[in-house]
Amino acid sequence: MAFTKKGLAYLSIAYCFVAIAIVFHEFYLASYVIPIGLLFLVSNSLTSVDLSGLKIQRKLNPSRTFGGDPIDVTIRVTNDTGRDLKDIEVEDRVPFPLAPEGGLNSVPVSLRPEESLEWTYRISRASRGHYIVGPISIRYSDMLGFYRKRTERMQDDSFTVLPTIEKIGTLDLKARRVGAWSGQVPSRRVGAGTEFYELRLYNAGDELRRINWKASARTGRLVTNEFESEHVTDVLLIVDSTEDVTSSMFKFDLTEFQLTLAGSLSSQLLLQGNRVGLALYGEVRAWVDLAFGKRQLVKILDNLAMMKAGPALLPMNYAVESVIVSLMPSKSLIIFISPLLSEETASVIGSLAEKGYIIICFTPTLERVKGTDPKALALRILSAQRRANAIRVDSVATLIEFAPDVSLKSQLRRQTRIG
Amino acid sequence: MDEKTRWTLFTLSSSALIALTIFAIVALMPLYIKIIGGIVGSVSVVAWGYGMFKGDFRRLRISMVITTFLFALSLLEQIWTTTIVNEFPVQLLAFVLILFNVETIPLATSHRRLHFSESLSRSEDLARASWKIIRRKLSSLGILFSGCYVLTIATIYVGLYVYSYAPIMGDTSIYLIAVFVLLALFVTLREGSPLEHEHHRDLETG
């Protein structure tokens, strides 16, 4: 609580009148202080603020959005104090660098007992990330604004702008280890499926439609087709965004590209019934346990929304490899999304491959750098190092290079089978 | 009545009041500065009207500075010509009106955006609530400032009446002491203000 500029100005004027009255021996001038004094007195004694019964509710609609969709924030203020509330200003803090683009986030409010006021403002053009709206600050002063006070209600709400995802169509995965539930991954075992696996002699009770009539005619005995059973598998997506130099090496936003790819792959893999997990490695580290379903997709996208490229605090082999080995059974499928700029990434991939994991590595294509100036030369050296890492990865894993300007669906279609 | 018409009426009434204030000040000036005062005052009224209509704090402040300058000029002239006693009621009225006009500035600047900015929903509710605040505030300020004026005049006349019976009360220093005591009282009261005892609980969200 402090005097406002206005309060100080009024006090100064009052003392000026007193000073002039003394200088000119004119007591009438001193009487000009009386109205000012009365204003202070009345303003001070008539102001009573008790905000304990003031209820403020905030609703965000929606609380999750894909980039570009606006968020509507609705504030409802209810006066349950049992007395009039006059001239308070309620301001909802909008997360930096966003700004309200429709409506107001700061509104002067005067409410009678039990009265409510509701208004909505809109936040749009939020880029990917997790945003916290709030706290709500309440500014109030005495009746004439000679003193001012501000309190904050610390309850925050948050919304997440998810990375955009693309429809990439059915993924034709191969895996050495499959789960018990039926899915779309060939299991190398005989069972219910669509892919031909082998022939065997007819047994009593076999379905007639499974008899291979050509083979039966050739051998002179009834022969039945066997199919390869298809199951779900466990897939772990690892997004590597540890390098800061990526921004200058790639002509596009590498982080967003990696996120779109990770989000699209998770969405499709979960849609195909697989168990999917996520490991983020960068300035922000995150781990999402393997699970099925739509909720898992939301969880994965929420974590992807928080991703930040940058140097990591822990070495990758500790943060990723040790966790994976303890949580993922051998022969599981691991999808790396990495620019392969770090030798550490290549060695982690090599180490995981040695332990029996099936590894697919998605890496963005890099344009050839021309020129001989120092910057171009540095980029060429980095590019050569990256190429060396890629060759190393290619020897132990499936390496898939992706271009950012071509749709994921068409690029994945070219890969007939991955894994 | 639509929002624009209401706001125009609010602007016109406020401009009329500032015109009255300037008239009260200029009327007390001697003829040789009356004309200049009138011209400067007109500029102030125009700036005030425009500032009120647009909710422009800068123009309203400029207008207030001009009006205060005219008031100070008039007061100095009265001190110089020792006519302050004769003109006191009108001069005090001008002073109280200036203080009243100052109070309408935050009303105009903070509430105008509620009537003219684009709001997503319930903008009618906000506008209605805003007019209610403006009406309440103006009426309470009107009562307060009228009270201030009447009480000051009453104090002066009571002082003169007492003086006729006890000439010692005519000593300026007594009034000055009284004024200092009054100001000290206000500051002391502020320390014990109910604002200090405000308490609140955490936000309840739905």
GROMACS .gro file of C-alpha atoms in nm, chain B residues 13-160:
model
  148
  432SER     CA    1  -2.208   1.717  -2.008
  433SER     CA    2  -1.847   1.684  -1.902
  434SER     CA    3  -1.740   1.954  -2.150
  435ALA     CA    4  -2.014   2.183  -2.020
  436LEU     CA    5  -1.878   2.139  -1.670
  437ILE     CA    6  -1.521   2.223  -1.771
  438ALA     CA    7  -1.657   2.524  -1.961
  439LEU     CA    8  -1.832   2.633  -1.643
  440THR     CA    9  -1.508   2.589  -1.449
  441ILE     CA   10  -1.313   2.800  -1.696
  442PHE     CA   11  -1.590   3.058  -1.703
  443ALA     CA   12  -1.573   3.081  -1.323
  444ILE     CA   13  -1.197   3.133  -1.339
  445VAL     CA   14  -1.195   3.377  -1.631
  446ALA     CA   15  -1.484   3.579  -1.488
  447LEU     CA   16  -1.265   3.675  -1.194
  448MET     CA   17  -0.977   3.790  -1.411
  449PRO     CA   18  -0.921   4.156  -1.494
  450LEU     CA   19  -1.027   4.263  -1.841
  451TYR     CA   20  -0.674   4.280  -1.986
  452ILE     CA   21  -0.615   3.906  -1.933
  453LYS     CA   22  -0.978   3.800  -1.967
  454ILE     CA   23  -0.955   3.779  -2.346
  455ILE     CA   24  -0.636   3.573  -2.341
  456GLY     CA   25  -0.785   3.358  -2.065
  457GLY     CA   26  -1.099   3.310  -2.273
  458ILE     CA   27  -0.903   3.198  -2.578
  459VAL     CA   28  -0.680   2.964  -2.380
  460GLY     CA   29  -0.984   2.837  -2.192
  461SER     CA   30  -1.166   2.761  -2.518
  462VAL     CA   31  -0.868   2.556  -2.633
  463SER     CA   32  -0.887   2.370  -2.303
  464VAL     CA   33  -1.262   2.301  -2.347
  465VAL     CA   34  -1.208   2.171  -2.703
  466ALA     CA   35  -0.919   1.949  -2.590
  467TRP     CA   36  -1.129   1.822  -2.301
  468GLY     CA   37  -1.429   1.744  -2.524
  469TYR     CA   38  -1.214   1.562  -2.779
  470GLY     CA   39  -1.022   1.376  -2.508
  471MET     CA   40  -1.346   1.269  -2.339
  472PHE     CA   41  -1.499   1.146  -2.662
  473LYS     CA   42  -1.191   0.948  -2.760
  474GLY     CA   43  -1.092   0.848  -2.406
  475ASP     CA   44  -0.756   1.014  -2.475
  476PHE     CA   45  -0.572   1.060  -2.147
  477ARG     CA   46  -0.307   1.291  -2.299
  478ARG     CA   47  -0.555   1.551  -2.424
  479LEU     CA   48  -0.751   1.542  -2.100
  480ARG     CA   49  -0.431   1.601  -1.905
  481ILE     CA   50  -0.332   1.891  -2.131
  482SER     CA   51  -0.674   2.045  -2.077
  483MET     CA   52  -0.641   2.005  -1.700
  484VAL     CA   53  -0.294   2.162  -1.701
  485ILE     CA   54  -0.427   2.464  -1.893
  486THR     CA   55  -0.723   2.500  -1.658
  487THR     CA   56  -0.502   2.472  -1.351
  488PHE     CA   57  -0.266   2.729  -1.498
  489LEU     CA   58  -0.556   2.971  -1.550
  490PHE     CA   59  -0.671   2.905  -1.194
  491ALA     CA   60  -0.323   2.973  -1.057
  492LEU     CA   61  -0.298   3.291  -1.266
  493SER     CA   62  -0.631   3.413  -1.137
  494LEU     CA   63  -0.537   3.331  -0.778
  495LEU     CA   64  -0.203   3.513  -0.805
  496GLU     CA   65  -0.375   3.814  -0.953
  497GLN     CA   66  -0.616   3.817  -0.658
  498ILE     CA   67  -0.332   3.789  -0.409
  499TRP     CA   68  -0.157   4.075  -0.587
  500THR     CA   69  -0.464   4.298  -0.585
  501THR     CA   70  -0.574   4.174  -0.237
  502THR     CA   71  -0.921   4.089  -0.367
  503ILE     CA   72  -0.904   3.727  -0.259
  504VAL     CA   73  -1.163   3.768   0.017
  505ASN     CA   74  -1.426   3.911  -0.219
  506GLU     CA   75  -1.379   3.649  -0.485
  507PHE     CA   76  -1.328   3.355  -0.251
  508PRO     CA   77  -1.662   3.167  -0.301
  509VAL     CA   78  -1.632   3.171  -0.681
  510GLN     CA   79  -1.261   3.090  -0.676
  511LEU     CA   80  -1.323   2.801  -0.437
  512LEU     CA   81  -1.603   2.678  -0.665
  513ALA     CA   82  -1.359   2.679  -0.957
  514PHE     CA   83  -1.107   2.488  -0.748
  515VAL     CA   84  -1.362   2.224  -0.644
  516LEU     CA   85  -1.481   2.190  -1.004
  517ILE     CA   86  -1.122   2.135  -1.120
  518LEU     CA   87  -1.086   1.857  -0.863
  519PHE     CA   88  -1.417   1.707  -0.979
  520ASN     CA   89  -1.307   1.716  -1.343
  521VAL     CA   90  -0.983   1.543  -1.251
  522GLU     CA   91  -1.191   1.259  -1.109
  523THR     CA   92  -1.380   1.213  -1.436
  524ILE     CA   93  -1.057   1.152  -1.633
  525PRO     CA   94  -0.999   0.792  -1.512
  526LEU     CA   95  -1.369   0.723  -1.563
  527ALA     CA   96  -1.348   0.824  -1.927
  528THR     CA   97  -1.018   0.656  -2.007
  529SER     CA   98  -1.088   0.325  -1.835
  530HIS     CA   99  -1.451   0.284  -1.935
  531ARG     CA  100  -1.450   0.406  -2.292
  532ARG     CA  101  -1.281   0.088  -2.418
  533LEU     CA  102  -1.563  -0.118  -2.269
  534HIS     CA  103  -1.811   0.057  -2.497
  535PHE     CA  104  -1.615   0.081  -2.817
  536SER     CA  105  -1.363  -0.203  -2.822
  537GLU     CA  106  -1.446  -0.533  -2.984
  538SER     CA  107  -1.543  -0.786  -2.720
  539LEU     CA  108  -1.621  -1.148  -2.788
  540SER     CA  109  -1.930  -1.204  -2.584
  541ARG     CA  110  -2.145  -1.042  -2.321
  542SER     CA  111  -2.026  -0.702  -2.434
  543GLU     CA  112  -2.374  -0.568  -2.354
  544ASP     CA  113  -2.331  -0.688  -1.996
  545LEU     CA  114  -1.995  -0.516  -1.968
  546ALA     CA  115  -2.131  -0.194  -2.118
  547ARG     CA  116  -2.433  -0.199  -1.889
  548ALA     CA  117  -2.213  -0.263  -1.585
  549SER     CA  118  -1.983   0.016  -1.698
  550TRP     CA  119  -2.265   0.272  -1.727
  551LYS     CA  120  -2.382   0.169  -1.383
  552ILE     CA  121  -2.034   0.232  -1.243
  553ILE     CA  122  -2.011   0.568  -1.419
  554ARG     CA  123  -2.353   0.679  -1.290
  555ARG     CA  124  -2.278   0.570  -0.934
  556LYS     CA  125  -1.935   0.725  -0.936
  557LEU     CA  126  -2.050   1.057  -1.081
  558SER     CA  127  -2.335   1.088  -0.835
  559SER     CA  128  -2.116   1.001  -0.535
  560LEU     CA  129  -1.847   1.243  -0.657
  561GLY     CA  130  -2.110   1.512  -0.707
  562ILE     CA  131  -2.232   1.472  -0.350
  563LEU     CA  132  -1.877   1.459  -0.215
  564PHE     CA  133  -1.752   1.769  -0.394
  565SER     CA  134  -2.066   1.970  -0.320
  566GLY     CA  135  -2.019   1.871   0.044
  567CYS     CA  136  -1.657   1.985   0.031
  568TYR     CA  137  -1.755   2.320  -0.111
  569VAL     CA  138  -2.035   2.381   0.135
  570LEU     CA  139  -1.828   2.269   0.434
  571THR     CA  140  -1.536   2.492   0.336
  572ILE     CA  141  -1.758   2.794   0.292
  573ALA     CA  142  -1.931   2.710   0.621
  574THR     CA  143  -1.594   2.680   0.797
  575ILE     CA  144  -1.487   3.020   0.667
  576TYR     CA  145  -1.810   3.189   0.773
  577VAL     CA  146  -1.808   3.019   1.113
  578GLY     CA  147  -1.447   3.136   1.146
  579LEU     CA  148  -1.551   3.495   1.066
   0.00000   0.00000   0.00000
